[in-house]
Coordinates of C-alpha atoms in Angstrom, one line a residue:
M1 CA 10.6 17.6 -32.3
R2 CA 7.8 15.4 -31.7
P3 CA 8.1 11.5 -32.7
A4 CA 6.1 10.9 -35.9
W5 CA 4.9 7.7 -33.9
P6 CA 2.4 7.2 -31.5
L7 CA 3.2 6.8 -27.9
R8 CA 1.5 5.2 -25.1
P9 CA 1.5 7.6 -22.1
W10 CA -1.6 5.8 -20.5
I11 CA 0.7 2.7 -19.9
L12 CA 3.4 5.1 -18.1
P13 CA 4.2 5.9 -14.3
Q14 CA 3.2 9.5 -13.8
R15 CA 6.7 10.3 -13.4
Y16 CA 7.6 9.4 -16.8
L17 CA 5.1 11.7 -18.5
L18 CA 6.7 15.2 -18.0
I19 CA 10.6 13.3 -19.0
I20 CA 9.1 11.8 -22.3
R21 CA 8.2 14.9 -24.1
R22 CA 11.7 16.4 -24.0
L23 CA 13.1 13.2 -25.4
S24 CA 14.3 12.8 -29.2
P25 CA 13.1 10.0 -31.4
C26 CA 16.5 7.8 -30.6
Q27 CA 16.1 8.7 -27.3
V28 CA 12.3 7.2 -27.4
R29 CA 13.5 4.0 -29.2
R30 CA 15.7 3.5 -26.4
F31 CA 13.1 4.0 -23.8
R32 CA 10.5 2.2 -25.2
S33 CA 12.8 -0.6 -25.0
S34 CA 13.7 -0.4 -21.3
P35 CA 12.2 -2.7 -18.5
V36 CA 9.4 0.0 -17.5
S37 CA 7.9 0.3 -20.9
T38 CA 8.1 -3.2 -21.8
A39 CA 6.3 -4.2 -18.7
G40 CA 4.0 -1.5 -19.0
S41 CA 3.2 -3.0 -22.5
A42 CA 3.0 -6.6 -21.5
L43 CA 0.5 -5.2 -18.5
S44 CA -1.6 -3.5 -21.0
R45 CA -1.9 -6.4 -23.7
S46 CA -2.6 -9.0 -20.6
I47 CA -5.1 -6.8 -19.0
K48 CA -6.9 -4.5 -21.0
A49 CA -7.3 -6.6 -24.5
P50 CA -9.3 -9.8 -22.8
T51 CA -11.7 -7.7 -21.0
H52 CA -12.7 -5.8 -23.9
K53 CA -13.3 -9.2 -25.7
Q54 CA -14.7 -11.0 -22.7
E55 CA -17.3 -7.9 -22.4
A56 CA -18.2 -8.2 -26.0
K57 CA -18.4 -12.4 -26.1
K58 CA -20.4 -11.8 -22.6
G59 CA -22.7 -9.5 -24.8
E60 CA -23.2 -11.7 -27.7
A61 CA -24.0 -14.7 -25.7
K62 CA -27.2 -12.3 -24.4
D63 CA -27.9 -10.5 -27.9
Q64 CA -31.4 -11.9 -28.8
R65 CA -30.7 -12.5 -32.3
V66 CA -27.6 -14.4 -31.7
V67 CA -29.1 -16.5 -29.3
A68 CA -32.6 -17.1 -31.6
T69 CA -30.0 -17.8 -34.5
S70 CA -27.7 -20.5 -32.4
H71 CA -31.0 -22.2 -31.0
D72 CA -33.3 -22.2 -34.4
L73 CA -36.0 -20.0 -32.9
Y74 CA -36.7 -18.0 -36.0
A75 CA -35.3 -16.2 -39.2
L76 CA -36.0 -12.9 -41.2
H77 CA -35.9 -12.4 -44.9
T78 CA -35.9 -9.3 -47.1
S79 CA -39.3 -10.4 -48.6
S80 CA -41.5 -9.4 -45.5
P81 CA -39.2 -6.9 -43.5
G82 CA -39.9 -6.8 -39.9
S83 CA -42.2 -10.2 -39.9
P84 CA -40.3 -12.9 -38.4
L85 CA -40.8 -16.6 -39.8
F86 CA -40.7 -18.8 -36.4
Q87 CA -39.3 -22.1 -36.7
P88 CA -41.0 -25.1 -35.0
Y89 CA -38.4 -24.2 -31.8
G90 CA -39.8 -20.6 -31.4
T91 CA -43.3 -21.6 -32.4
H92 CA -43.7 -23.8 -29.0
I93 CA -41.8 -20.8 -27.2
F94 CA -44.6 -18.5 -28.6
Q95 CA -47.8 -20.9 -28.4
K96 CA -46.6 -21.5 -24.7
L97 CA -46.7 -17.7 -24.1
Q98 CA -50.5 -17.7 -25.4
A99 CA -51.0 -21.1 -23.5
F100 CA -50.0 -19.6 -20.3
L101 CA -52.1 -16.3 -20.5
R102 CA -55.2 -18.3 -21.7
A103 CA -55.0 -20.3 -18.4
Q104 CA -55.1 -17.0 -16.5
Y105 CA -57.9 -15.3 -18.5
H106 CA -60.8 -17.2 -16.5
N107 CA -59.6 -16.1 -13.3
H108 CA -59.5 -12.4 -14.4
G109 CA -62.8 -12.2 -16.2
F110 CA -61.4 -12.4 -19.8
Q111 CA -63.4 -13.8 -22.7
E112 CA -61.1 -14.4 -26.2
V113 CA -62.6 -13.5 -29.5
L114 CA -61.2 -13.0 -32.9
T115 CA -61.2 -10.1 -35.2
P116 CA -60.8 -9.0 -38.9
I117 CA -57.2 -7.9 -39.7
I118 CA -58.3 -5.4 -42.6
Y119 CA -61.3 -2.9 -42.0
K120 CA -62.8 -0.1 -44.3
K121 CA -61.3 3.4 -44.0
A122 CA -64.3 5.0 -42.9
L123 CA -64.2 2.7 -39.7
W124 CA -60.4 4.2 -39.0
E125 CA -62.0 7.6 -39.6
T126 CA -64.5 6.9 -37.0
S127 CA -62.2 6.0 -34.5
G128 CA -59.9 8.5 -35.3
H129 CA -56.6 6.4 -36.5
W130 CA -56.7 7.4 -40.1
D131 CA -56.2 11.3 -39.1
N132 CA -53.7 10.6 -36.2
Y133 CA -52.4 7.3 -37.0
K134 CA -52.4 6.8 -40.8
D135 CA -48.4 7.3 -41.4
A136 CA -48.2 4.1 -39.2
M137 CA -50.7 2.2 -41.3
F138 CA -50.8 -0.2 -44.1
A139 CA -53.1 1.3 -46.6
V140 CA -54.6 -1.6 -48.9
T141 CA -57.0 -1.2 -52.1
G142 CA -60.1 -4.0 -52.5
R143 CA -63.4 -4.4 -53.0
G144 CA -66.2 -3.3 -51.4
A145 CA -69.7 -2.9 -51.2
Q146 CA -70.1 0.2 -53.4
G147 CA -69.2 0.7 -56.9
G148 CA -67.8 3.4 -58.9
H149 CA -69.1 5.4 -62.1
D150 CA -66.9 3.5 -64.5
P151 CA -69.0 0.7 -65.6
G152 CA -65.7 -1.0 -66.7
R153 CA -64.5 -1.4 -63.3
E154 CA -66.1 -4.2 -60.9
I155 CA -68.2 -3.0 -58.3
G156 CA -66.0 -1.0 -55.3
E157 CA -62.8 -2.5 -56.6
D158 CA -60.8 0.8 -55.4
E159 CA -62.2 1.3 -52.6
E160 CA -59.9 1.7 -49.6
Y161 CA -59.0 -0.5 -46.4
G162 CA -56.4 -0.6 -43.7
L163 CA -54.5 -3.5 -42.1
K164 CA -55.4 -2.8 -38.2
P165 CA -52.5 -1.7 -36.1
M166 CA -55.0 -2.2 -33.1
N167 CA -57.7 -4.1 -32.2
C168 CA -59.8 -1.7 -30.1
P169 CA -62.5 -0.5 -33.2
G170 CA -63.2 -4.3 -34.0
H171 CA -64.1 -4.9 -30.2
C172 CA -66.1 -1.4 -30.0
L173 CA -67.8 -3.3 -32.7
L174 CA -68.4 -6.2 -30.8
F175 CA -69.7 -4.4 -27.6
K176 CA -72.0 -2.6 -30.2
S177 CA -73.4 -5.9 -31.8
Q178 CA -75.7 -6.3 -28.9
K179 CA -77.8 -4.4 -26.2
R180 CA -75.7 -3.9 -23.2
S181 CA -77.1 -3.4 -19.6
Y182 CA -75.3 -1.9 -16.7
K183 CA -75.5 -5.6 -14.8
D184 CA -73.4 -6.8 -18.1
L185 CA -70.3 -4.7 -17.2
P186 CA -67.3 -5.0 -17.0
I187 CA -67.2 -6.9 -20.2
R188 CA -63.8 -8.1 -21.1
Y189 CA -62.3 -9.4 -24.5
A190 CA -59.0 -10.4 -25.3
D191 CA -57.5 -11.0 -28.8
F192 CA -54.2 -12.3 -30.1
S193 CA -55.0 -11.0 -33.7
P194 CA -51.4 -10.3 -35.6
L195 CA -51.0 -6.2 -36.1
H196 CA -49.2 -4.4 -38.9
R197 CA -47.8 -1.2 -38.1
N198 CA -45.6 0.6 -41.1
E199 CA -42.3 0.8 -38.9
R200 CA -39.3 2.8 -40.6
S201 CA -37.0 0.1 -42.0
G202 CA -34.0 1.6 -39.9
S203 CA -35.9 1.3 -36.8
L204 CA -36.5 -2.9 -37.3
S205 CA -34.3 -4.7 -34.9
G206 CA -34.8 -8.4 -34.3
L207 CA -38.0 -9.3 -32.7
T208 CA -37.9 -5.6 -30.6
R209 CA -39.0 -3.6 -33.5
L210 CA -41.4 -5.3 -35.9
R211 CA -44.3 -4.6 -38.7
R212 CA -46.2 -7.8 -38.3
F213 CA -46.7 -9.1 -34.7
H214 CA -49.1 -10.2 -31.7
Q215 CA -50.1 -8.6 -29.3
D216 CA -52.0 -9.8 -26.2
D217 CA -54.5 -7.3 -26.3
G218 CA -57.8 -6.8 -24.1
H219 CA -60.2 -4.4 -23.8
I220 CA -62.5 -3.7 -21.0
F221 CA -65.8 -1.8 -21.3
C222 CA -66.6 -1.0 -17.8
R223 CA -68.9 1.9 -15.7
P224 CA -66.8 4.9 -14.4
S225 CA -67.4 3.9 -11.2
Q226 CA -65.4 0.4 -11.9
I227 CA -62.2 2.2 -13.6
K228 CA -60.4 2.0 -9.9
Q229 CA -60.9 -1.6 -9.6
E230 CA -60.7 -2.9 -13.2
I231 CA -57.0 -0.6 -13.4
S232 CA -55.8 -2.5 -9.8
R233 CA -56.7 -5.8 -11.3
T234 CA -54.6 -5.4 -14.0
L235 CA -52.0 -4.1 -12.3
D236 CA -52.3 -7.4 -10.1
F237 CA -52.6 -9.4 -13.7
V238 CA -49.2 -7.6 -14.5
Q239 CA -47.4 -8.4 -11.5
L240 CA -48.3 -12.3 -11.3
V241 CA -47.2 -12.8 -14.9
Y242 CA -44.1 -11.1 -14.5
Q243 CA -43.2 -12.9 -11.4
T244 CA -44.2 -16.0 -13.0
F245 CA -41.4 -15.3 -15.6
R246 CA -38.9 -13.7 -13.3
M247 CA -38.3 -11.1 -15.1
G248 CA -36.8 -9.1 -12.2
D249 CA -37.9 -5.6 -11.6
Y250 CA -40.0 -3.3 -13.6
K251 CA -40.9 0.3 -14.0
L252 CA -44.0 2.0 -14.4
R253 CA -44.3 5.4 -16.4
L254 CA -47.8 7.6 -16.8
G255 CA -47.9 9.1 -20.3
T256 CA -49.9 12.1 -20.2
R257 CA -51.9 14.2 -23.1
P258 CA -49.7 14.7 -26.1
E259 CA -49.8 17.4 -28.5
H260 CA -52.2 16.1 -30.9
F261 CA -55.2 14.3 -29.0
I262 CA -59.0 13.5 -29.4
G263 CA -61.7 14.4 -26.9
T264 CA -61.9 17.7 -24.7
V265 CA -59.1 18.5 -21.8
H266 CA -61.5 17.8 -19.5
D267 CA -62.1 14.1 -20.3
W268 CA -58.3 14.1 -20.4
D269 CA -57.9 15.8 -17.1
Q270 CA -60.5 13.5 -15.3
A271 CA -58.9 10.1 -17.3
E272 CA -55.1 11.2 -15.6
D273 CA -56.6 11.9 -12.2
R274 CA -58.0 8.2 -12.1
L275 CA -54.9 6.7 -13.4
K276 CA -52.9 8.4 -10.7
M277 CA -55.3 7.6 -8.1
A278 CA -54.9 4.0 -9.4
L279 CA -51.1 4.1 -9.5
Q280 CA -50.8 5.5 -6.0
G281 CA -53.2 3.1 -4.5
S282 CA -51.6 0.2 -5.5
G283 CA -48.2 1.0 -3.9
H284 CA -46.1 1.0 -6.8
Q285 CA -43.6 3.5 -8.0
F286 CA -44.1 5.2 -11.0
Y287 CA -42.7 8.4 -12.9
I288 CA -44.5 10.7 -15.4
N289 CA -43.9 10.9 -18.9
H290 CA -45.5 14.0 -20.1
G291 CA -47.0 14.4 -23.8
D292 CA -46.4 10.6 -24.0
G293 CA -50.2 9.4 -23.8
A294 CA -52.0 8.0 -27.1
F295 CA -54.2 10.3 -29.0
Y296 CA -57.3 9.2 -27.3
G297 CA -56.3 8.9 -23.5
P298 CA -53.4 8.5 -20.9
K299 CA -51.6 5.2 -20.0
I300 CA -49.9 3.5 -17.7
D301 CA -46.6 1.7 -19.5
I302 CA -44.5 -0.9 -17.8
I303 CA -40.8 -0.7 -18.9
L304 CA -38.5 -3.6 -18.8
T305 CA -34.7 -3.3 -19.4
D306 CA -32.6 -5.4 -22.0
A307 CA -28.9 -6.8 -21.2
D308 CA -27.6 -3.6 -23.4
G309 CA -29.2 -1.4 -20.5
K310 CA -31.9 -0.2 -23.4
D311 CA -35.8 0.3 -22.0
H312 CA -38.5 -1.5 -23.7
Q313 CA -42.3 -0.8 -23.2
T314 CA -44.0 -4.6 -22.8
A315 CA -47.3 -4.0 -20.8
T316 CA -49.5 -0.8 -21.3
I317 CA -52.7 -0.1 -19.5
Q318 CA -54.6 2.6 -21.0
L319 CA -57.9 4.8 -20.3
D320 CA -59.9 5.9 -22.8
F321 CA -63.1 8.0 -22.9
Q322 CA -63.1 9.1 -26.5
L323 CA -63.6 5.4 -28.7
P324 CA -67.1 4.8 -27.0
K325 CA -68.5 8.1 -27.8
R326 CA -67.0 8.0 -31.4
F327 CA -68.7 4.7 -31.8
E328 CA -72.1 5.7 -29.9
L329 CA -71.6 2.8 -27.4
E330 CA -73.9 2.9 -24.8
Y331 CA -75.5 0.7 -21.9
D332 CA -78.9 0.8 -20.2
A333 CA -78.2 2.5 -17.0
G334 CA -81.7 1.3 -15.3
E335 CA -82.9 3.7 -12.6
T336 CA -80.2 3.2 -10.1
G337 CA -77.8 5.7 -11.3
K338 CA -75.2 2.7 -11.6
G339 CA -73.1 4.5 -14.4
Q340 CA -72.0 7.7 -12.2
L341 CA -69.0 8.5 -11.5
E342 CA -68.1 8.0 -7.6
S343 CA -67.7 11.3 -7.2
D344 CA -70.8 12.8 -8.6
S345 CA -73.4 14.3 -6.3
S346 CA -76.7 14.3 -8.5
D347 CA -79.0 11.7 -7.6
T348 CA -80.3 11.4 -11.7
C349 CA -78.7 10.0 -14.6
S350 CA -79.6 9.4 -18.3
Q351 CA -81.5 6.2 -19.4
T352 CA -78.7 4.9 -21.4
E353 CA -75.2 6.1 -20.9
T354 CA -71.4 5.6 -22.6
P355 CA -69.1 3.0 -21.2
V356 CA -65.5 3.9 -20.3
L357 CA -62.8 1.7 -22.4
I358 CA -59.6 0.5 -20.6
H359 CA -56.8 -1.1 -23.3
R360 CA -54.9 -3.6 -21.7
A361 CA -51.7 -5.5 -22.8
I362 CA -49.9 -7.6 -20.4
L363 CA -47.3 -9.2 -22.0
G364 CA -47.0 -6.1 -25.1
S365 CA -45.9 -7.5 -28.2
L366 CA -45.4 -11.2 -27.7
E367 CA -42.4 -11.0 -30.0
R368 CA -40.6 -8.3 -28.0
F369 CA -41.4 -10.3 -24.9
L370 CA -40.1 -13.0 -26.3
A371 CA -36.7 -11.1 -27.3
L372 CA -36.4 -10.0 -23.5
L373 CA -36.9 -13.4 -22.0
I374 CA -34.2 -14.9 -24.4
E375 CA -31.9 -12.1 -23.5
S376 CA -32.7 -12.6 -19.4
N377 CA -32.3 -16.0 -19.7
S378 CA -29.5 -16.4 -22.1
G379 CA -31.0 -19.2 -24.3
R380 CA -31.2 -21.4 -21.3
W381 CA -35.0 -21.6 -20.9
P382 CA -37.4 -22.8 -17.9
F383 CA -38.8 -26.3 -18.4
W384 CA -42.5 -25.4 -19.2
I385 CA -41.5 -23.4 -22.0
N386 CA -38.3 -25.2 -23.1
P387 CA -38.5 -26.1 -26.7
R388 CA -35.8 -29.0 -25.7
Q389 CA -36.8 -30.4 -22.7
L390 CA -35.4 -34.0 -22.5
I391 CA -33.1 -35.7 -24.6
I392 CA -32.3 -39.6 -24.3
L393 CA -28.7 -40.7 -25.0
T394 CA -27.9 -43.9 -25.8
V395 CA -24.3 -45.9 -24.8
G396 CA -23.0 -48.3 -27.2
N397 CA -24.0 -49.7 -30.8
N398 CA -26.7 -52.4 -29.2
A399 CA -29.5 -52.3 -31.4
E400 CA -32.0 -53.4 -28.3
V401 CA -31.1 -50.4 -26.3
R402 CA -31.6 -47.9 -29.3
Q403 CA -35.0 -49.3 -30.1
R404 CA -35.9 -49.2 -26.6
A405 CA -34.7 -45.4 -26.3
D406 CA -37.0 -44.6 -29.4
E407 CA -39.7 -46.1 -27.4
M408 CA -39.3 -44.2 -24.4
A409 CA -39.2 -41.2 -26.0
R410 CA -42.2 -41.5 -27.4
Q411 CA -44.3 -42.6 -24.3
L412 CA -42.5 -39.5 -22.5
A413 CA -43.6 -37.0 -25.3
S414 CA -47.3 -38.4 -24.9
P415 CA -47.5 -39.8 -21.6
D416 CA -51.5 -39.3 -21.9
A417 CA -51.6 -40.7 -25.1
R418 CA -54.6 -43.5 -26.0
A419 CA -56.3 -44.8 -28.9
G420 CA -57.9 -42.6 -31.1
A421 CA -58.5 -38.8 -30.7
Q422 CA -56.3 -37.6 -27.7
T423 CA -58.1 -35.7 -24.9
L424 CA -57.4 -31.6 -24.9
R425 CA -55.9 -31.5 -21.6
A426 CA -53.3 -34.3 -22.4
S427 CA -49.6 -33.6 -21.2
N428 CA -47.4 -33.3 -24.6
F429 CA -43.8 -33.2 -23.8
I430 CA -40.6 -32.4 -26.3
V431 CA -38.7 -35.5 -25.8
D432 CA -35.8 -36.4 -28.7
C433 CA -33.4 -39.4 -28.8
D434 CA -29.7 -39.3 -29.8
N435 CA -28.8 -42.5 -31.1
S436 CA -25.6 -41.4 -33.0
N437 CA -22.4 -43.2 -32.7
E438 CA -21.1 -40.8 -30.8
S439 CA -19.1 -41.0 -27.3
I440 CA -22.0 -40.7 -24.3
A441 CA -19.1 -37.5 -23.1
K442 CA -19.4 -36.0 -26.5
K443 CA -23.5 -36.4 -26.6
I444 CA -23.8 -35.0 -23.0
I445 CA -21.8 -31.7 -24.2
I446 CA -24.0 -31.2 -27.2
A447 CA -27.3 -31.9 -25.0
R448 CA -26.0 -29.2 -22.6
K449 CA -24.9 -26.8 -25.5
K450 CA -28.2 -27.1 -27.0
G451 CA -30.1 -26.3 -23.7
Y452 CA -31.7 -29.4 -23.0
S453 CA -33.5 -28.9 -19.6
F454 CA -32.6 -33.1 -19.1
Y455 CA -30.7 -35.6 -20.5
A456 CA -31.3 -39.2 -19.5
V457 CA -28.4 -41.9 -20.4
V458 CA -29.7 -45.7 -21.5
G459 CA -27.6 -48.4 -21.9
E460 CA -27.4 -52.1 -21.5
R461 CA -27.9 -52.1 -17.9
N462 CA -31.1 -50.0 -17.8
L463 CA -33.1 -52.4 -19.9
G464 CA -35.1 -54.5 -17.6
Q465 CA -36.6 -57.9 -18.3
S466 CA -39.9 -55.8 -18.3
P467 CA -41.0 -52.5 -19.1
E468 CA -41.6 -51.8 -15.6
K469 CA -38.1 -52.3 -14.7
Q470 CA -36.3 -50.3 -17.2
T471 CA -34.5 -47.1 -16.0
L472 CA -33.2 -43.8 -17.3
D473 CA -30.3 -41.8 -15.7
V474 CA -31.8 -38.7 -15.6
S475 CA -29.2 -35.4 -15.0
I476 CA -29.7 -31.9 -15.1
G477 CA -28.9 -29.8 -18.3
S478 CA -29.3 -26.3 -19.1
H479 CA -31.7 -24.5 -16.8
P480 CA -31.9 -20.7 -15.7
N481 CA -32.4 -21.7 -11.9
Q482 CA -30.2 -24.8 -11.6
H483 CA -30.7 -24.6 -7.8
N484 CA -34.4 -25.0 -7.6
L485 CA -34.4 -27.8 -10.5
R486 CA -32.1 -29.8 -8.8
Q487 CA -34.3 -29.7 -5.4
V488 CA -37.3 -30.7 -7.4
L489 CA -34.9 -33.7 -8.7
E490 CA -33.9 -34.5 -5.3
N491 CA -37.6 -35.2 -4.2
F492 CA -37.3 -38.1 -6.6
L493 CA -34.1 -39.7 -5.3
Q494 CA -36.1 -41.6 -2.7
L495 CA -38.4 -43.3 -5.7
G496 CA -35.2 -43.6 -8.2
G497 CA -32.5 -44.9 -5.6
P498 CA -29.3 -43.4 -4.6
A499 CA -28.0 -40.2 -6.3
R500 CA -24.7 -40.7 -8.3
S501 CA -22.5 -37.5 -9.4
S502 CA -21.9 -37.2 -12.9
P503 CA -18.7 -36.5 -14.7
E504 CA -20.1 -32.8 -15.3
G505 CA -20.8 -32.3 -11.8
T506 CA -24.5 -32.4 -12.0
T507 CA -26.7 -34.9 -9.6
S508 CA -28.0 -37.8 -11.6
T509 CA -30.5 -40.4 -10.7
S510 CA -32.1 -43.7 -12.1
L511 CA -35.9 -43.2 -12.6
T512 CA -38.5 -45.6 -13.9
L513 CA -40.5 -44.4 -17.2
Q514 CA -43.5 -43.5 -14.8
Q515 CA -41.9 -41.5 -12.4
C516 CA -40.0 -39.7 -15.2
Q517 CA -43.3 -38.5 -16.4
Q518 CA -44.3 -37.6 -12.9
L519 CA -41.6 -35.4 -12.7
M520 CA -41.9 -33.9 -16.1
K521 CA -45.7 -33.4 -14.8
E522 CA -44.6 -31.6 -11.9
L523 CA -42.4 -29.5 -13.4
E524 CA -44.7 -27.8 -16.0
L525 CA -47.4 -27.5 -13.7
E526 CA -44.8 -25.3 -11.2
Y527 CA -43.6 -23.5 -14.3
M528 CA -40.3 -24.6 -13.6

């Protein structure tokens, strides 16, 4: 007769497993109270349970939804599923991502444009999205340029529109709006317009899967002979950005012709060969995902892995021969045959030729990249992107100290401030001030928990007779790379005087207001 209660054979030595099957319920009770069983149960409780809790706590600390909530980055609401409402701190990080990319665009030849978020159904039929992507689009009814037969209706009120899931059709309209020459190519457009995709409600997750999102979208219109160079330049752009954000290793995935596609098999084979050549020439390892291309062309996807081991596609590079044909795009090829493929042997070419379109996104969805960045840094942001860069902590209840601390915070937040309108290149930092009655030890704990890169202590002894002699005791707070940040801070020790060891084990030094401003500017320039 087997006992009715569960035994725990996994906590027993192997030699007891054969014996326990022959024991009566009474003997089992005596055995479970024996030293061997008691020790085994205690060992199980002391080792297995805490390990599980530690793993759960570690995973929760990296979960982008948990971190975003604790750091006040964004909120979600059922009124608009899959569309985040960014808090001021989250907006700061989001805008820093955009500003970083804009700073790179000039060196990579991109010009930023603004395009509508809604187009008529006819445009989506021309591009092929209405036939191949309609299920993922939001259809909208609105007034158009053509009226119906019912005299009781306003002109065009039931004409069908679609919210854009992609920017490429609008950029094709921009290219077509002017006469182009081969000398103008390549033309590179960049666009941060919001995109809308009607994702299934069950697939929505934090910032990684949304219905409304922003993409650092870009489109390159080039000659066939420029394809390899443009793809190589884009791969270099990707590497530069991901090294700056210290995102670690990423994977390259080549998606080939899917089951449903537009264009000819010959065009697809040609496009896939071009992407393979570019990948092989880049020196990066890649793998092929058959049938994973977009309906208009093959693509290279950059894959990052999150804290749970799940892969996410971020950057993408897509080669497209179809949309330029559908929109009847053309450029003047002159008499030099500039538009020919490098492999062509023919010496003749038509007067006008169709450009090749390269779709590219470096971060991909900015919201998804932000989610991966949150998990990569566990909420400890590099200084230049941190929404909590510096906080001034006052010691004691001295009214003069509190007043001066507020003035320091304003001066550090806008070191280049002047009367009237501010310059476009003026530096601006996030500097807060804690004038509460809490003890300085508790203020430091709170500042570090909130994720401030630095905290500066100001007390009566920091107030000099003149503003130039007033100092702040600066210490490192929360940062994903403490070692590098400590080295930068130590470079200022000769200016600020001898370093002191704080109770938390961090290096602190006294800096004047001007030295502190210079430190923050250097950290921002170095993307620390």
